mmCIF file of C-alpha atoms in Angstrom:
data_model
loop_
_atom_site.group_PDB
_atom_site.id
_atom_site.type_symbol
_atom_site.label_atom_id
_atom_site.label_comp_id
_atom_site.label_asym_id
_atom_site.label_seq_id
_atom_site.Cartn_x
_atom_site.Cartn_y
_atom_site.Cartn_z
ATOM 1 C CA UNK G 1 115.728 106.518 102.309
ATOM 2 C CA UNK G 2 117.141 108.865 99.798
ATOM 3 C CA UNK G 3 116.169 111.558 97.386
ATOM 4 C CA UNK G 4 116.696 110.979 93.674
ATOM 5 C CA UNK G 5 117.009 113.664 91.059
ATOM 6 C CA UNK G 6 116.605 113.344 87.307
ATOM 7 C CA UNK G 7 117.460 116.166 84.971
ATOM 8 C CA UNK G 8 120.062 117.720 82.771
ATOM 9 C CA UNK G 9 123.563 118.137 84.095
ATOM 10 C CA UNK G 10 122.976 121.695 85.241
ATOM 11 C CA UNK G 11 119.841 120.753 87.122
ATOM 12 C CA UNK G 12 121.420 117.906 89.021
ATOM 13 C CA UNK G 13 124.640 119.761 89.773
ATOM 14 C CA UNK G 14 122.946 121.958 92.342
ATOM 15 C CA UNK G 15 121.455 118.955 94.062
ATOM 16 C CA UNK G 16 124.831 117.341 94.166
ATOM 17 C CA UNK G 17 126.047 120.427 95.981
ATOM 18 C CA UNK G 18 123.322 119.852 98.539
ATOM 19 C CA UNK G 19 124.667 116.351 99.008
ATOM 20 C CA UNK G 20 122.239 114.239 97.029
ATOM 21 C CA UNK G 21 123.930 111.185 95.562
ATOM 22 C CA UNK G 22 121.272 109.633 93.410
ATOM 23 C CA UNK G 23 121.361 111.968 90.472
ATOM 24 C CA UNK G 24 120.685 110.838 86.936
ATOM 25 C CA UNK G 25 121.031 112.445 83.577
ATOM 26 C CA UNK G 26 119.591 111.169 80.350
ATOM 27 C CA UNK G 27 120.251 111.615 76.663
ATOM 28 C CA UNK G 28 117.060 110.505 74.996
ATOM 29 C CA UNK G 29 113.438 110.157 75.954
ATOM 30 C CA UNK G 30 113.782 106.384 76.044
ATOM 31 C CA UNK G 31 116.646 106.651 78.474
ATOM 32 C CA UNK G 32 114.525 108.976 80.602
ATOM 33 C CA UNK G 33 111.704 106.458 80.735
ATOM 34 C CA UNK G 34 113.968 103.583 81.676
ATOM 35 C CA UNK G 35 115.676 105.697 84.350
ATOM 36 C CA UNK G 36 112.324 106.617 85.828
ATOM 37 C CA UNK G 37 111.222 103.006 85.826
ATOM 38 C CA UNK G 38 114.417 102.033 87.557
ATOM 39 C CA UNK G 39 113.825 104.620 90.273
ATOM 40 C CA UNK G 40 110.198 103.650 90.727
ATOM 41 C CA UNK G 41 111.235 100.106 91.462
ATOM 42 C CA UNK G 42 113.991 101.145 93.834
ATOM 43 C CA UNK G 43 112.686 100.744 97.382
ATOM 44 C CA UNK G 44 115.348 103.022 98.748
ATOM 45 C CA UNK G 45 114.124 106.191 97.040
ATOM 46 C CA UNK G 46 111.601 108.225 98.979
ATOM 47 C CA UNK G 47 111.350 111.343 96.871
ATOM 48 C CA UNK G 48 111.963 111.811 93.162
ATOM 49 C CA UNK G 49 112.703 115.326 91.971
ATOM 50 C CA UNK G 50 112.293 116.264 88.344
ATOM 51 C CA UNK G 51 112.140 119.347 86.217
ATOM 52 C CA UNK G 52 108.655 120.000 84.924
ATOM 53 C CA UNK G 53 110.047 120.406 81.417
ATOM 54 C CA UNK G 54 111.415 116.879 81.592
ATOM 55 C CA UNK G 55 108.135 115.739 83.041
ATOM 56 C CA UNK G 56 106.411 116.833 79.844
ATOM 57 C CA UNK G 57 108.690 114.588 77.811
ATOM 58 C CA UNK G 58 107.567 111.515 79.707
ATOM 59 C CA UNK G 59 104.775 109.548 78.002
ATOM 60 C CA UNK G 60 101.327 110.390 79.271
ATOM 61 C CA UNK G 61 100.799 106.981 80.836
ATOM 62 C CA UNK G 62 103.960 107.127 82.883
ATOM 63 C CA UNK G 63 103.149 110.706 83.846
ATOM 64 C CA UNK G 64 99.913 109.505 85.389
ATOM 65 C CA UNK G 65 101.765 106.818 87.286
ATOM 66 C CA UNK G 66 104.228 109.399 88.560
ATOM 67 C CA UNK G 67 101.471 111.747 89.614
ATOM 68 C CA UNK G 68 99.692 109.025 91.526
ATOM 69 C CA UNK G 69 102.812 107.563 93.023
ATOM 70 C CA UNK G 70 103.139 107.956 96.757
ATOM 71 C CA UNK G 71 106.311 106.026 97.305
ATOM 72 C CA UNK G 72 108.405 107.540 95.902
ATOM 73 C CA UNK G 73 106.670 110.891 95.894
ATOM 74 C CA UNK G 74 107.384 112.783 92.720
ATOM 75 C CA UNK G 75 107.966 116.505 92.900
ATOM 76 C CA UNK G 76 108.209 118.528 89.701
ATOM 77 C CA UNK G 77 110.063 121.779 89.976
ATOM 78 C CA UNK G 78 109.580 124.934 87.963
ATOM 79 C CA UNK G 79 106.598 125.820 85.861
ATOM 80 C CA UNK G 80 103.002 125.232 86.755
ATOM 81 C CA UNK G 81 103.034 121.470 86.506
ATOM 82 C CA UNK G 82 103.192 120.503 90.149
ATOM 83 C CA UNK G 83 100.310 122.727 91.043
ATOM 84 C CA UNK G 84 98.333 121.809 87.966
ATOM 85 C CA UNK G 85 98.086 118.101 88.489
ATOM 86 C CA UNK G 86 96.956 118.561 92.074
ATOM 87 C CA UNK G 87 94.555 121.221 90.941
ATOM 88 C CA UNK G 88 92.954 118.802 88.531
ATOM 89 C CA UNK G 89 92.630 116.199 91.242
ATOM 90 C CA UNK G 90 90.982 118.656 93.612
ATOM 91 C CA UNK G 91 88.516 119.631 90.937
ATOM 92 C CA UNK G 92 87.724 116.019 90.325
ATOM 93 C CA UNK G 93 87.257 114.861 93.870
ATOM 94 C CA UNK G 94 85.855 117.913 95.609
ATOM 95 C CA UNK G 95 84.090 119.348 92.602
ATOM 96 C CA UNK G 96 85.289 122.897 93.131
ATOM 97 C CA UNK G 97 88.516 124.513 92.015
ATOM 98 C CA UNK G 98 90.011 125.412 95.356
ATOM 99 C CA UNK G 99 93.583 125.908 94.232
ATOM 100 C CA UNK G 100 93.804 129.664 93.790
ATOM 101 C CA UNK Z 1 67.697 94.615 92.275
ATOM 102 C CA UNK Z 2 64.861 94.499 89.847
ATOM 103 C CA UNK Z 3 61.383 94.364 91.240
ATOM 104 C CA UNK Z 4 60.500 91.093 89.547
ATOM 105 C CA UNK Z 5 63.287 89.341 91.443
ATOM 106 C CA UNK Z 6 61.678 90.239 94.739
ATOM 107 C CA UNK Z 7 59.634 87.518 96.305
ATOM 108 C CA UNK Z 8 56.668 89.002 98.149
ATOM 109 C CA UNK Z 9 57.057 87.066 101.343
ATOM 110 C CA UNK Z 10 57.090 88.156 104.905
ATOM 111 C CA UNK Z 11 60.591 86.914 105.612
ATOM 112 C CA UNK Z 12 61.866 88.821 102.603
ATOM 113 C CA UNK Z 13 60.200 91.936 103.964
ATOM 114 C CA UNK Z 14 61.880 91.520 107.308
ATOM 115 C CA UNK Z 15 65.293 91.004 105.779
ATOM 116 C CA UNK Z 16 64.771 94.007 103.508
ATOM 117 C CA UNK Z 17 63.862 96.169 106.451
ATOM 118 C CA UNK Z 18 67.034 95.047 108.145
ATOM 119 C CA UNK Z 19 69.104 95.849 105.103
ATOM 120 C CA UNK Z 20 67.557 99.289 104.815
ATOM 121 C CA UNK Z 21 68.328 100.044 108.434
ATOM 122 C CA UNK Z 22 71.899 98.892 107.905
ATOM 123 C CA UNK Z 23 72.355 100.914 104.732
ATOM 124 C CA UNK Z 24 71.005 104.005 106.360
ATOM 125 C CA UNK Z 25 73.315 103.624 109.275
ATOM 126 C CA UNK Z 26 76.262 103.125 106.927
ATOM 127 C CA UNK Z 27 75.170 106.080 104.861
ATOM 128 C CA UNK Z 28 75.130 108.362 107.870
ATOM 129 C CA UNK Z 29 78.529 107.172 108.997
ATOM 130 C CA UNK Z 30 80.077 107.543 105.559
ATOM 131 C CA UNK Z 31 78.621 110.988 105.197
ATOM 132 C CA UNK Z 32 80.243 112.001 108.445
ATOM 133 C CA UNK Z 33 83.503 110.478 107.282
ATOM 134 C CA UNK Z 34 83.322 112.407 104.041
ATOM 135 C CA UNK Z 35 82.691 115.678 105.835
ATOM 136 C CA UNK Z 36 85.517 114.970 108.235
ATOM 137 C CA UNK Z 37 87.896 114.196 105.400
ATOM 138 C CA UNK Z 38 86.990 117.377 103.584
ATOM 139 C CA UNK Z 39 87.562 119.343 106.763
ATOM 140 C CA UNK Z 40 90.947 117.700 107.114
ATOM 141 C CA UNK Z 41 91.654 118.422 103.469
ATOM 142 C CA UNK Z 42 90.955 122.104 103.915
ATOM 143 C CA UNK Z 43 93.481 122.199 106.722
ATOM 144 C CA UNK Z 44 96.130 120.720 104.459
ATOM 145 C CA UNK Z 45 95.184 122.833 101.459
ATOM 146 C CA UNK Z 46 96.417 126.078 102.983
ATOM 147 C CA UNK Z 47 99.710 124.502 103.920
ATOM 148 C CA UNK Z 48 100.105 122.966 100.500
ATOM 149 C CA UNK Z 49 99.653 126.278 98.767
ATOM 150 C CA UNK Z 50 102.240 127.880 101.026
ATOM 151 C CA UNK Z 51 104.807 125.155 100.571
ATOM 152 C CA UNK Z 52 104.265 125.129 96.814
ATOM 153 C CA UNK Z 53 104.886 128.828 96.457
ATOM 154 C CA UNK Z 54 107.851 128.616 98.773
ATOM 155 C CA UNK Z 55 109.205 125.736 96.761
ATOM 156 C CA UNK Z 56 108.888 127.746 93.564
ATOM 157 C CA UNK Z 57 110.616 130.811 94.954
ATOM 158 C CA UNK Z 58 113.409 128.741 96.449
ATOM 159 C CA UNK Z 59 113.857 126.922 93.180
ATOM 160 C CA UNK Z 60 114.120 130.157 91.250
ATOM 161 C CA UNK Z 61 116.624 131.489 93.727
ATOM 162 C CA UNK Z 62 118.681 128.324 93.586
ATOM 163 C CA UNK Z 63 118.762 128.299 89.800
ATOM 164 C CA UNK Z 64 119.834 131.911 89.771
ATOM 165 C CA UNK Z 65 122.627 131.261 92.239
ATOM 166 C CA UNK Z 66 123.692 128.275 90.212
ATOM 167 C CA UNK Z 67 123.947 130.376 87.095
ATOM 168 C CA UNK Z 68 126.058 132.929 88.922
ATOM 169 C CA UNK Z 69 128.290 130.222 90.348
ATOM 170 C CA UNK Z 70 128.723 128.697 86.929
ATOM 171 C CA UNK Z 71 129.700 132.031 85.502
ATOM 172 C CA UNK Z 72 132.183 132.903 88.203
ATOM 173 C CA UNK Z 73 133.687 129.536 89.020
ATOM 174 C CA UNK Z 74 133.195 127.870 85.684
ATOM 175 C CA UNK Z 75 131.367 124.594 85.261
ATOM 176 C CA UNK Z 76 134.403 122.576 86.247
ATOM 177 C CA UNK Z 77 134.870 124.453 89.508
ATOM 178 C CA UNK Z 78 131.277 123.945 90.562
ATOM 179 C CA UNK Z 79 131.371 120.321 89.519
ATOM 180 C CA UNK Z 80 134.490 119.566 91.459
ATOM 181 C CA UNK Z 81 132.972 121.159 94.536
ATOM 182 C CA UNK Z 82 129.779 119.214 94.019
ATOM 183 C CA UNK Z 83 131.584 115.915 93.734
ATOM 184 C CA UNK Z 84 133.411 116.375 96.984
ATOM 185 C CA UNK Z 85 130.269 116.829 99.036
ATOM 186 C CA UNK Z 86 129.919 113.667 101.043
ATOM 187 C CA UNK Z 87 127.224 114.428 103.544
ATOM 188 C CA UNK Z 88 124.120 112.689 102.210
ATOM 189 C CA UNK Z 89 120.741 113.977 103.358
ATOM 190 C CA UNK Z 90 118.811 111.017 104.594
ATOM 191 C CA UNK Z 91 115.068 110.944 104.848
ATOM 192 C CA UNK Z 92 112.952 108.785 107.019
ATOM 193 C CA UNK Z 93 109.422 107.758 106.226
ATOM 194 C CA UNK Z 94 107.023 107.093 109.031
ATOM 195 C CA UNK Z 95 103.286 106.976 108.668
ATOM 196 C CA UNK Z 96 100.467 108.575 110.550
ATOM 197 C CA UNK Z 97 96.759 108.093 110.370
ATOM 198 C CA UNK Z 98 94.203 110.731 109.431
ATOM 199 C CA UNK Z 99 90.703 109.295 109.727
ATOM 200 C CA UNK Z 100 91.746 105.935 108.436
ATOM 201 C CA UNK Z 101 93.961 107.322 105.709
ATOM 202 C CA UNK Z 102 97.566 106.358 106.162
ATOM 203 C CA UNK Z 103 99.739 109.296 105.209
ATOM 204 C CA UNK Z 104 103.499 109.460 105.294
ATOM 205 C CA UNK Z 105 105.420 111.639 107.619
ATOM 206 C CA UNK Z 106 108.811 112.484 106.206
ATOM 207 C CA UNK Z 107 111.627 113.390 108.478
ATOM 208 C CA UNK Z 108 114.899 114.548 107.075
ATOM 209 C CA UNK Z 109 118.195 114.321 108.783
ATOM 210 C CA UNK Z 110 120.484 117.248 108.430
ATOM 211 C CA UNK Z 111 120.071 118.784 105.035
ATOM 212 C CA UNK Z 112 121.461 122.084 106.090
ATOM 213 C CA UNK Z 113 125.204 121.981 106.610
ATOM 214 C CA UNK Z 114 127.822 124.343 107.877
ATOM 215 C CA UNK Z 115 130.575 125.523 105.589
ATOM 216 C CA UNK Z 116 133.068 123.164 107.168
ATOM 217 C CA UNK Z 117 130.890 120.106 106.770
ATOM 218 C CA UNK Z 118 130.374 120.399 103.060
ATOM 219 C CA UNK Z 119 133.463 118.483 102.105
ATOM 220 C CA UNK Z 120 135.076 120.795 99.623
ATOM 221 C CA UNK Z 121 137.894 123.004 100.734
ATOM 222 C CA UNK Z 122 136.961 126.400 102.049
ATOM 223 C CA UNK Z 123 140.051 128.022 100.628
ATOM 224 C CA UNK Z 124 139.814 126.597 97.164
ATOM 225 C CA UNK Z 125 136.344 127.896 96.430
ATOM 226 C CA UNK Z 126 134.667 131.247 96.526
ATOM 227 C CA UNK Z 127 131.705 132.239 98.627
ATOM 228 C CA UNK Z 128 129.381 131.948 95.685
ATOM 229 C CA UNK Z 129 129.699 128.169 95.844
ATOM 230 C CA UNK Z 130 128.717 128.292 99.487
ATOM 231 C CA UNK Z 131 125.733 130.451 98.626
ATOM 232 C CA UNK Z 132 124.656 128.090 95.880
ATOM 233 C CA UNK Z 133 125.062 125.059 98.095
ATOM 234 C CA UNK Z 134 123.105 126.634 100.896
ATOM 235 C CA UNK Z 135 120.297 127.738 98.604
ATOM 236 C CA UNK Z 136 120.054 124.227 97.206
ATOM 237 C CA UNK Z 137 119.992 122.849 100.709
ATOM 238 C CA UNK Z 138 117.070 125.183 101.399
ATOM 239 C CA UNK Z 139 115.448 123.893 98.263
ATOM 240 C CA UNK Z 140 115.856 120.285 99.332
ATOM 241 C CA UNK Z 141 114.319 121.176 102.666
ATOM 242 C CA UNK Z 142 111.343 122.692 100.901
ATOM 243 C CA UNK Z 143 111.087 119.659 98.640
ATOM 244 C CA UNK Z 144 110.943 117.315 101.584
ATOM 245 C CA UNK Z 145 108.296 119.392 103.277
ATOM 246 C CA UNK Z 146 106.167 119.703 100.205
ATOM 247 C CA UNK Z 147 106.602 116.023 99.380
ATOM 248 C CA UNK Z 148 104.996 115.169 102.675
ATOM 249 C CA UNK Z 149 102.147 117.612 102.290
ATOM 250 C CA UNK Z 150 101.453 116.812 98.670
ATOM 251 C CA UNK Z 151 101.384 113.105 99.343
ATOM 252 C CA UNK Z 152 98.975 113.710 102.191
ATOM 253 C CA UNK Z 153 96.812 115.737 99.840
ATOM 254 C CA UNK Z 154 96.855 113.045 97.195
ATOM 255 C CA UNK Z 155 95.889 110.366 99.658
ATOM 256 C CA UNK Z 156 93.143 112.479 101.203
ATOM 257 C CA UNK Z 157 91.743 113.343 97.802
ATOM 258 C CA UNK Z 158 91.689 109.710 96.817
ATOM 259 C CA UNK Z 159 89.870 108.796 99.988
ATOM 260 C CA UNK Z 160 87.429 111.667 99.595
ATOM 261 C CA UNK Z 161 86.647 110.545 96.088
ATOM 262 C CA UNK Z 162 85.947 106.955 97.022
ATOM 263 C CA UNK Z 163 83.961 107.942 100.112
ATOM 264 C CA UNK Z 164 81.924 110.369 98.073
ATOM 265 C CA UNK Z 165 81.212 107.667 95.549
ATOM 266 C CA UNK Z 166 80.090 105.297 98.250
ATOM 267 C CA UNK Z 167 77.877 107.912 99.879
ATOM 268 C CA UNK Z 168 76.265 108.749 96.569
ATOM 269 C CA UNK Z 169 75.800 105.117 95.652
ATOM 270 C CA UNK Z 170 74.038 104.498 98.938
ATOM 271 C CA UNK Z 171 71.963 107.639 98.742
ATOM 272 C CA UNK Z 172 70.857 107.435 95.146
ATOM 273 C CA UNK Z 173 71.060 103.770 94.287
ATOM 274 C CA UNK Z 174 71.042 101.309 97.154
ATOM 275 C CA UNK Z 175 68.609 102.884 99.575
ATOM 276 C CA UNK Z 176 65.988 103.919 96.983
ATOM 277 C CA UNK Z 177 66.034 100.463 95.421
ATOM 278 C CA UNK Z 178 65.663 98.757 98.760
ATOM 279 C CA UNK Z 179 62.803 101.003 99.830
ATOM 280 C CA UNK Z 180 61.129 100.444 96.487
ATOM 281 C CA UNK Z 181 61.361 96.692 96.974
ATOM 282 C CA UNK Z 182 60.046 97.024 100.505
ATOM 283 C CA UNK Z 183 57.048 99.057 99.360
ATOM 284 C CA UNK Z 184 56.396 96.546 96.618
ATOM 285 C CA UNK Z 185 56.370 93.649 99.045
ATOM 286 C CA UNK Z 186 54.136 95.528 101.443
ATOM 287 C CA UNK Z 187 51.689 96.241 98.702
ATOM 288 C CA UNK Z 188 51.702 92.697 97.463
ATOM 289 C CA UNK Z 189 51.175 91.321 100.951
ATOM 290 C CA UNK Z 190 48.276 93.686 101.565
ATOM 291 C CA UNK Z 191 46.827 92.767 98.239
ATOM 292 C CA UNK Z 192 47.115 89.071 99.047
ATOM 293 C CA UNK Z 193 45.441 89.627 102.360
ATOM 294 C CA UNK Z 194 42.555 91.410 100.724
ATOM 295 C CA UNK Z 195 42.218 88.654 98.171
ATOM 296 C CA UNK Z 196 42.154 86.111 100.932
ATOM 297 C CA UNK Z 197 39.488 88.007 102.819
ATOM 298 C CA UNK Z 198 37.392 88.363 99.748
ATOM 299 C CA UNK Z 199 37.721 84.676 98.993
ATOM 300 C CA UNK Z 200 36.634 83.776 102.495
ATOM 301 C CA UNK Z 201 33.610 86.022 102.212
ATOM 302 C CA UNK Z 202 32.685 84.439 98.900
ATOM 303 C CA UNK Z 203 32.946 80.942 100.359
ATOM 304 C CA UNK Z 204 30.958 81.933 103.383
ATOM 305 C CA UNK Z 205 28.217 83.435 101.209
ATOM 306 C CA UNK Z 206 28.071 80.259 99.131
ATOM 307 C CA UNK Z 207 27.918 77.874 102.112
ATOM 308 C CA UNK Z 208 25.257 79.845 103.960
ATOM 309 C CA UNK Z 209 22.882 79.822 101.000
#
């Protein structure tokens, strides 16, 4: 399985240096959505890495899907996002905000 | 189950008693499962926090290095180095089982590489490219680790939520309703018995006169 990265050219360049092949850039929000959908349906991708700023541009519905997705696991880098979504989930299922 | 649907018969009472016993047993088991899951969750929580913060610091470092590399080498230089990297980090997903929750275990093969294995020429590039590459390799390592832990967390949370819901449904809905029905049947049966007794006494009084 592989790791996929979506982001602007600067973001993906570093991952290319680390040897990751599946890197995607996008021009518009629509392109972003279709790229994400393509990756979600790709059985060969185990982890999807995104920038949290790009994550905010994704429609809310797809964001939820990404957050819940286990295969591939979606990791958002930078910003609070990654912690936040998990924080919300903890609050919801345990009832106490334990993420601090 | 509404009370008017309950037939006050003895066989119904027996089956209700059985169902109550079963629900209570299930309730106890589920409660234990929930507590166990939460315990397991607390174990993961500490790790998750650590990996998250490590991920963030590594990301910041990598971005910084990237900026420096871009400034020194120029975008083209970095790009050309990036395109010649041919060692692909491969990850392997296996699954393990935590209290009935299947969680993935992610193993990565060789993210970290030596200078010679990176694919671009050592002479043609400066050390800043090496630094950037190695910091991004660190980042990918952290990503893989945190992907595993965060997925585990997600799965555990999901399971905790559904178990909690089941426990609460049993505790506050199923068991009270069943016991209510049982009490109703008991009362009705007693009442019927008393009626019967009274009737017999009446008949006896009438025949003896």
